[in-house]
Short mmCIF file of N, CA and C in Angstrom, two decimals:
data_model
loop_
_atom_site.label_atom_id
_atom_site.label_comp_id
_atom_site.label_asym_id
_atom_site.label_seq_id
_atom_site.Cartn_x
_atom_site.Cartn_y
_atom_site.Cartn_z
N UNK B 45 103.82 119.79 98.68
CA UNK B 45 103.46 120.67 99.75
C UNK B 45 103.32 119.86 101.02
N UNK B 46 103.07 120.06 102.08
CA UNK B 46 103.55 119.62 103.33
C UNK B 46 104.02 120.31 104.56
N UNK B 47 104.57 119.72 105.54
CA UNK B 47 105.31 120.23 106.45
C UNK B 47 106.90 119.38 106.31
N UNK B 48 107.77 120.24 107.34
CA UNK B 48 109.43 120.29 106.68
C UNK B 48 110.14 120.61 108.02
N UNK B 49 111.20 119.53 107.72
CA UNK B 49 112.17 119.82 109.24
C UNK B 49 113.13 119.92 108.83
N UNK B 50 114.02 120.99 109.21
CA UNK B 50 115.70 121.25 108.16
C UNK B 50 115.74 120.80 106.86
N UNK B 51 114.53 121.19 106.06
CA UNK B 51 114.98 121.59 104.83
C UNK B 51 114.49 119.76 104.01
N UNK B 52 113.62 119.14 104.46
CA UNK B 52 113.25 117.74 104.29
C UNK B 52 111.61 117.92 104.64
N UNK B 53 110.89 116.84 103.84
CA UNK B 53 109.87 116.27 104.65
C UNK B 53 109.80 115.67 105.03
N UNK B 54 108.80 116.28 106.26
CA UNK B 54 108.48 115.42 107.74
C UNK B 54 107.33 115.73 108.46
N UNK B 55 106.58 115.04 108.26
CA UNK B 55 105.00 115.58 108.74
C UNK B 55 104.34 114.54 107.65
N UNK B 56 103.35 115.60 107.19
CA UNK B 56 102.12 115.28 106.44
C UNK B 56 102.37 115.92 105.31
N UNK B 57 102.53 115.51 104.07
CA UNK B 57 102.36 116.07 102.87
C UNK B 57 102.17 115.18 101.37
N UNK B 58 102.19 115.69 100.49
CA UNK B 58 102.10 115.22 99.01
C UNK B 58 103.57 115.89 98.39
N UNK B 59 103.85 115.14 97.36
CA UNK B 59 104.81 115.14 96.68
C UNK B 59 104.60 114.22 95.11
N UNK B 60 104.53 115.19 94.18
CA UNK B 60 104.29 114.99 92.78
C UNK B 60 105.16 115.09 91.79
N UNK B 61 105.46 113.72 91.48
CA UNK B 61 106.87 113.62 90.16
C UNK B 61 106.13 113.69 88.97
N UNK B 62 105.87 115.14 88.45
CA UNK B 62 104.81 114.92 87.15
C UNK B 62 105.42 114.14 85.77
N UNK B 63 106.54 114.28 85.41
CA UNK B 63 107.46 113.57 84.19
C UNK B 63 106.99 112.55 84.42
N UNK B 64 106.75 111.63 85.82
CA UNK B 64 107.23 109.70 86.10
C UNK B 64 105.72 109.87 86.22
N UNK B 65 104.36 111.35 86.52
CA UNK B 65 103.16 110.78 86.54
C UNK B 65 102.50 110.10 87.90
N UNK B 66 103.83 110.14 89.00
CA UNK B 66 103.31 109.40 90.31
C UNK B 66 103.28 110.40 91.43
N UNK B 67 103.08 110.34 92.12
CA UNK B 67 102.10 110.91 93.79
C UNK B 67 102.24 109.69 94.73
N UNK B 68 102.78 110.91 95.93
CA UNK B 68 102.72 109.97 97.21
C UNK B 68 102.05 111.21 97.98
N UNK B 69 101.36 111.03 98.92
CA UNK B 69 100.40 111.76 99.60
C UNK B 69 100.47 110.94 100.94
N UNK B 70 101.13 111.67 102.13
CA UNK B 70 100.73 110.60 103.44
C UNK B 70 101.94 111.44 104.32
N UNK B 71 102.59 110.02 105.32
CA UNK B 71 103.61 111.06 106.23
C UNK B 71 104.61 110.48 105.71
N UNK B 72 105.60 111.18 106.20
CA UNK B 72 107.00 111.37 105.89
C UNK B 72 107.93 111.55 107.56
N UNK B 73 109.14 111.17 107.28
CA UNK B 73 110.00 111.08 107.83
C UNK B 73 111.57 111.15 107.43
N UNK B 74 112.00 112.72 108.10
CA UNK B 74 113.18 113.18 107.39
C UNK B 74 113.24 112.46 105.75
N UNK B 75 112.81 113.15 105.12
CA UNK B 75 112.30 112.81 103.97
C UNK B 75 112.19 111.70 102.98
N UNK B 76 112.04 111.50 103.84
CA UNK B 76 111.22 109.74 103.48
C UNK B 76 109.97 109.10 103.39
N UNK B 77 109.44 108.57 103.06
CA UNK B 77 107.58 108.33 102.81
C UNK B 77 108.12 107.45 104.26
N UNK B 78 107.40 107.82 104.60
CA UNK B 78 107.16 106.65 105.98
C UNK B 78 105.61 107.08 106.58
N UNK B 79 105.76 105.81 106.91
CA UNK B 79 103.98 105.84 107.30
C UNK B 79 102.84 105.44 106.83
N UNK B 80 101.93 105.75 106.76
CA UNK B 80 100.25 105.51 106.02
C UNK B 80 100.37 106.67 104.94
N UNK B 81 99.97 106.04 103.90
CA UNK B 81 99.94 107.32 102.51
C UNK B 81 98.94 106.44 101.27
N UNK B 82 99.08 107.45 100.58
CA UNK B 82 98.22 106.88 99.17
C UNK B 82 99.71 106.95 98.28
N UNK B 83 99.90 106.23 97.38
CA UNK B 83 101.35 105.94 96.58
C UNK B 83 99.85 105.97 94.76
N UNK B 84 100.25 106.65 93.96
CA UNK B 84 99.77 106.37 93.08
C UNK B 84 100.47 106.77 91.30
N UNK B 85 100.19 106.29 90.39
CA UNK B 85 100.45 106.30 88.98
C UNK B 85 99.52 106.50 88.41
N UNK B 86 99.91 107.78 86.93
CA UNK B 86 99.17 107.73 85.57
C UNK B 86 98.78 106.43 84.93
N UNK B 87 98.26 105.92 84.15
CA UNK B 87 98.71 104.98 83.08
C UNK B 87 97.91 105.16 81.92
N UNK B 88 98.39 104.86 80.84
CA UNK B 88 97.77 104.89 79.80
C UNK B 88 98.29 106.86 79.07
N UNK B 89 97.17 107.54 77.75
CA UNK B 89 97.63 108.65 77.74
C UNK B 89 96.09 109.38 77.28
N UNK B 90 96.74 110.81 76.75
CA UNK B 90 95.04 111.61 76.62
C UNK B 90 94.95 111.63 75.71
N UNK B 91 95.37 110.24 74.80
CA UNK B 91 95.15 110.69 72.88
C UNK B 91 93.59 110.50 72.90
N UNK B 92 93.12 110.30 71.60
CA UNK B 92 92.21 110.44 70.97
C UNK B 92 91.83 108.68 71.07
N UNK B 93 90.59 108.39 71.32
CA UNK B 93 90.01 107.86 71.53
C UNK B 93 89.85 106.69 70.19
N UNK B 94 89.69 106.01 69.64
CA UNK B 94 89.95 105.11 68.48
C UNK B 94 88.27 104.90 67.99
N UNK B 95 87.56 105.29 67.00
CA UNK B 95 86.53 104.73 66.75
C UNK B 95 85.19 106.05 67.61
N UNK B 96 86.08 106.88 68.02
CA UNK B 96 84.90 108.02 68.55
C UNK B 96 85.77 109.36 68.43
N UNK B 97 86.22 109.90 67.19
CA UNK B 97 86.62 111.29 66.81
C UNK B 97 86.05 111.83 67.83
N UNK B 98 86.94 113.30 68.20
CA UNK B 98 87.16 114.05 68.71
C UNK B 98 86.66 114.09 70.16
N UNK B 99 86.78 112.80 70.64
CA UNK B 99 86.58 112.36 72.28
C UNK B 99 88.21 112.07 72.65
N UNK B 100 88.48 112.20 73.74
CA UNK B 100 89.84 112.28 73.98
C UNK B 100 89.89 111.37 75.31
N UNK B 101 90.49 110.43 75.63
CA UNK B 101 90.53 109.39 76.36
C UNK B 101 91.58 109.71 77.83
N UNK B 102 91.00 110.07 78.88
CA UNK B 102 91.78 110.33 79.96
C UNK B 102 92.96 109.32 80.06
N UNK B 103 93.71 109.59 81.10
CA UNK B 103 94.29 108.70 81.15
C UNK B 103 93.79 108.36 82.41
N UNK B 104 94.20 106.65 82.82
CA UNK B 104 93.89 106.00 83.84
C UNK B 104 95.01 106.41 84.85
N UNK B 105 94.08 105.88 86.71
CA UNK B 105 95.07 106.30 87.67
C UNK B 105 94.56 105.10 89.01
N UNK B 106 95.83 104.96 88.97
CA UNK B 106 96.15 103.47 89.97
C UNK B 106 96.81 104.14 91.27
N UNK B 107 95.94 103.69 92.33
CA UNK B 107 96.57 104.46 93.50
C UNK B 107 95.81 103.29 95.04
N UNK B 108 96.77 102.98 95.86
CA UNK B 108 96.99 101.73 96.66
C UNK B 108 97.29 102.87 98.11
N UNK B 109 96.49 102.91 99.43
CA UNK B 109 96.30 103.05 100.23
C UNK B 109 97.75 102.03 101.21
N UNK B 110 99.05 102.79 101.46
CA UNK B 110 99.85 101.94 101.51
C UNK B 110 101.02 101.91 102.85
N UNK B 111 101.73 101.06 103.16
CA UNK B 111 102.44 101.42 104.70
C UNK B 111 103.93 101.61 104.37
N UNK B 112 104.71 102.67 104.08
CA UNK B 112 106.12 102.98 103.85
C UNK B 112 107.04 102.81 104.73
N UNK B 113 108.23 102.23 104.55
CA UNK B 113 109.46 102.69 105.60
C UNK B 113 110.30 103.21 105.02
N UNK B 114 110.96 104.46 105.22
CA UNK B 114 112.02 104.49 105.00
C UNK B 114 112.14 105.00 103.37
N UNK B 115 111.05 105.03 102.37
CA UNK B 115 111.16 105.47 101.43
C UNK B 115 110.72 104.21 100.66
N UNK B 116 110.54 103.37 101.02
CA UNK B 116 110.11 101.75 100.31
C UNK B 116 108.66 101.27 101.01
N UNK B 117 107.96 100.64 99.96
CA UNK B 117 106.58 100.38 99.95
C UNK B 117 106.61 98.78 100.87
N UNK B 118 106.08 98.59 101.74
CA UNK B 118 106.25 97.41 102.52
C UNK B 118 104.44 96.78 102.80
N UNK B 119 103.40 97.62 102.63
CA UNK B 119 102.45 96.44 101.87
C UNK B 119 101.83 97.74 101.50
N UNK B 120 100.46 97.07 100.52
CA UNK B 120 99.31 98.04 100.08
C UNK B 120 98.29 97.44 100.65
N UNK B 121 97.35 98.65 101.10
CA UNK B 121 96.72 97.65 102.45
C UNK B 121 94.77 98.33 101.68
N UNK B 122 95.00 98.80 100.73
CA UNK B 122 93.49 98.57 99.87
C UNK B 122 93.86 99.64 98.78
N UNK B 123 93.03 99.28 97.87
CA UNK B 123 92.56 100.38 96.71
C UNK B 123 92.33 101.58 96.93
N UNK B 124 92.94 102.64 96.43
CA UNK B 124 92.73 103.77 96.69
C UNK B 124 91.50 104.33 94.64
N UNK B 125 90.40 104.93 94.87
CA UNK B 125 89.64 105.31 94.29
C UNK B 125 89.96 106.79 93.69
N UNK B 126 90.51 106.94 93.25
CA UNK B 126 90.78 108.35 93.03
C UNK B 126 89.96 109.15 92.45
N UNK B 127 88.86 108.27 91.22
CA UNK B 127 87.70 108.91 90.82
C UNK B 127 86.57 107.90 90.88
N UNK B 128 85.82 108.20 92.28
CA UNK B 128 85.29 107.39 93.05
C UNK B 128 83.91 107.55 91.90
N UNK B 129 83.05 105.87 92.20
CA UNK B 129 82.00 106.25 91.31
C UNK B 129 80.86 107.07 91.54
N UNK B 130 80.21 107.29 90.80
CA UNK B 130 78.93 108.15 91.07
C UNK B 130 77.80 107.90 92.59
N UNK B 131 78.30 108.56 93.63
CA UNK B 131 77.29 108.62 94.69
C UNK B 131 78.45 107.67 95.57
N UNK B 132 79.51 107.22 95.19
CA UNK B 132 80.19 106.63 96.19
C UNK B 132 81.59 107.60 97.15
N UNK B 133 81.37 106.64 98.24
CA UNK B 133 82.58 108.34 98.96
C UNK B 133 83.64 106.87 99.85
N UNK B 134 84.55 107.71 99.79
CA UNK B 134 85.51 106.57 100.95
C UNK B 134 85.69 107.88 102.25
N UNK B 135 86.12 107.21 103.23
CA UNK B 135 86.23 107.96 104.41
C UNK B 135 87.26 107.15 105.17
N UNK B 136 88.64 107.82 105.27
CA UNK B 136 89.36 106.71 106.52
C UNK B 136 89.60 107.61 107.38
N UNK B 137 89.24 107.05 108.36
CA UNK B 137 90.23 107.87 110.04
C UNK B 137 91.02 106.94 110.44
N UNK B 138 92.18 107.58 110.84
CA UNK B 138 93.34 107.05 111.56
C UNK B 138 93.60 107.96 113.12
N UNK B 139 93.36 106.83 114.04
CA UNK B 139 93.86 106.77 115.69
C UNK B 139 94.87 106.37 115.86
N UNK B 140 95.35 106.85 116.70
CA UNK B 140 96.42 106.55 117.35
C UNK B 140 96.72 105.70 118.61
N UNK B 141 97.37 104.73 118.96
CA UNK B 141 96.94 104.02 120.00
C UNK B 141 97.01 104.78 121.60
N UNK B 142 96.96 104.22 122.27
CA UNK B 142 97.21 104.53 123.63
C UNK B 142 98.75 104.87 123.92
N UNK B 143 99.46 103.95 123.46
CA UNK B 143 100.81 103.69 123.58
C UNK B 143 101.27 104.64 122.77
N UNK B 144 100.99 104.88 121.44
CA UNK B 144 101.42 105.73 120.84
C UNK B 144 101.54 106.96 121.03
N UNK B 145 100.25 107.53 121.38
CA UNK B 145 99.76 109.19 122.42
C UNK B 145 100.78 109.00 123.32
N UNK B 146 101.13 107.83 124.21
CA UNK B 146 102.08 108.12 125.28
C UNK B 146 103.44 108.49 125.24
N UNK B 147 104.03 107.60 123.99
CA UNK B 147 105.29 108.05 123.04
C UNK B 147 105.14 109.34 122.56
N UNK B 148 104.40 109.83 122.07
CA UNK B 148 104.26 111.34 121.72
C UNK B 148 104.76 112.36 122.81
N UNK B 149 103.40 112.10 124.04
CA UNK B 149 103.58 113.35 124.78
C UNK B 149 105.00 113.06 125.81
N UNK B 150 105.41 112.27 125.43
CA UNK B 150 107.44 111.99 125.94
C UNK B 150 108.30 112.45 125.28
N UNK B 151 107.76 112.43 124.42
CA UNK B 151 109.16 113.04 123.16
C UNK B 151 108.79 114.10 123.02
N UNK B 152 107.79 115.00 123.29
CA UNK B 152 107.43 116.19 122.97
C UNK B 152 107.58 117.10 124.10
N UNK B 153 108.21 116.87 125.12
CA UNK B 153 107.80 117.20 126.48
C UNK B 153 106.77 117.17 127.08
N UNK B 154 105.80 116.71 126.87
CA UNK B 154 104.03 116.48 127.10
C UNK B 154 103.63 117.43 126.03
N UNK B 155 103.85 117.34 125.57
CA UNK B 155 102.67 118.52 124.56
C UNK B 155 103.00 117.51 122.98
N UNK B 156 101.78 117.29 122.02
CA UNK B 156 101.83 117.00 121.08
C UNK B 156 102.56 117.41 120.03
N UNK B 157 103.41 117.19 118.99
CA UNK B 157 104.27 118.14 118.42
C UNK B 157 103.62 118.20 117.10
N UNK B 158 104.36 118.67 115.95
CA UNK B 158 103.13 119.17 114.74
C UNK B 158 102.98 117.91 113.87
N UNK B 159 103.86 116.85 114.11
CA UNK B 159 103.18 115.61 113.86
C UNK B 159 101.75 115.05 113.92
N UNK B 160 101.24 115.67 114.82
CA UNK B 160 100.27 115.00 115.48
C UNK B 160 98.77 115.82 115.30
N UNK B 161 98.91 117.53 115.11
CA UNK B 161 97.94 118.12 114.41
C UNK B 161 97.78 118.69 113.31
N UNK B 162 96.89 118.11 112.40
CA UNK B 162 95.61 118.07 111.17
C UNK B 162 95.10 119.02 110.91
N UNK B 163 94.95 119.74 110.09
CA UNK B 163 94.08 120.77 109.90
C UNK B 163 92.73 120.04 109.45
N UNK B 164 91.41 120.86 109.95
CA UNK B 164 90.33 120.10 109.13
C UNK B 164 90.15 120.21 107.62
N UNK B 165 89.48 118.96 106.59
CA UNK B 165 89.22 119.33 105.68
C UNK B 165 87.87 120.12 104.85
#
């Protein structure tokens, strides 16, 4: 889900390969991960637990706060928590520079384009 330009993503969205178990969540560009995103994997499975009948063992999930180009991972820039511990919270905001706002309202004709607005959560 996301936002979409001719039939691609481009904006802000998530995209879930459930078979491969992985998630990318962040921006995109003509459909490409580009940008700041969370990139993450299943691992492990939901069998049964070894030595504790009828407890069933989640599976684990690895997910890296990360900078894309182009559809390729070019660093992971922290741990992403996906099941954060008890009483703990993460919070990131992302600004935009000066320069950047200025590139925007040029290419947009002065007005911000839907790149640029968020719905709250």
């Amino acid at each position: 889900n996301g936002q979409f330009l001719d039939g691609q993503c481009h904006g802000i969205g998530r995209c879930e390969w459930t078979l491969r178990g992985t998630w990318y969540d962040g921006e995109w560009h003509n459909g490409f991960q580009h940008g700041m995103g969370e990139a993450g994997a299943l691992r492990g499975s939901g069998g049964k637990d070894r030595g504790q009948p009828g407890i069933s063992r989640l599976p684990s999930m690895v997910a890296h706060i990360c900078r894309m180009e182009n559809g390729e991972r070019q660093e992971n820039l922290a741990v992403s928590h996906v099941v954060p511990e008890p009483g703990a919270m993460l919070r990131v905001e992302l600004h935009a520079s000066a320069q950047d706002t200025a590139l925007c309202k040029a290419s947009a004709g002065g007005a911000l384009g839907d790149l640029q607005h968020l719905a709250p959560l």
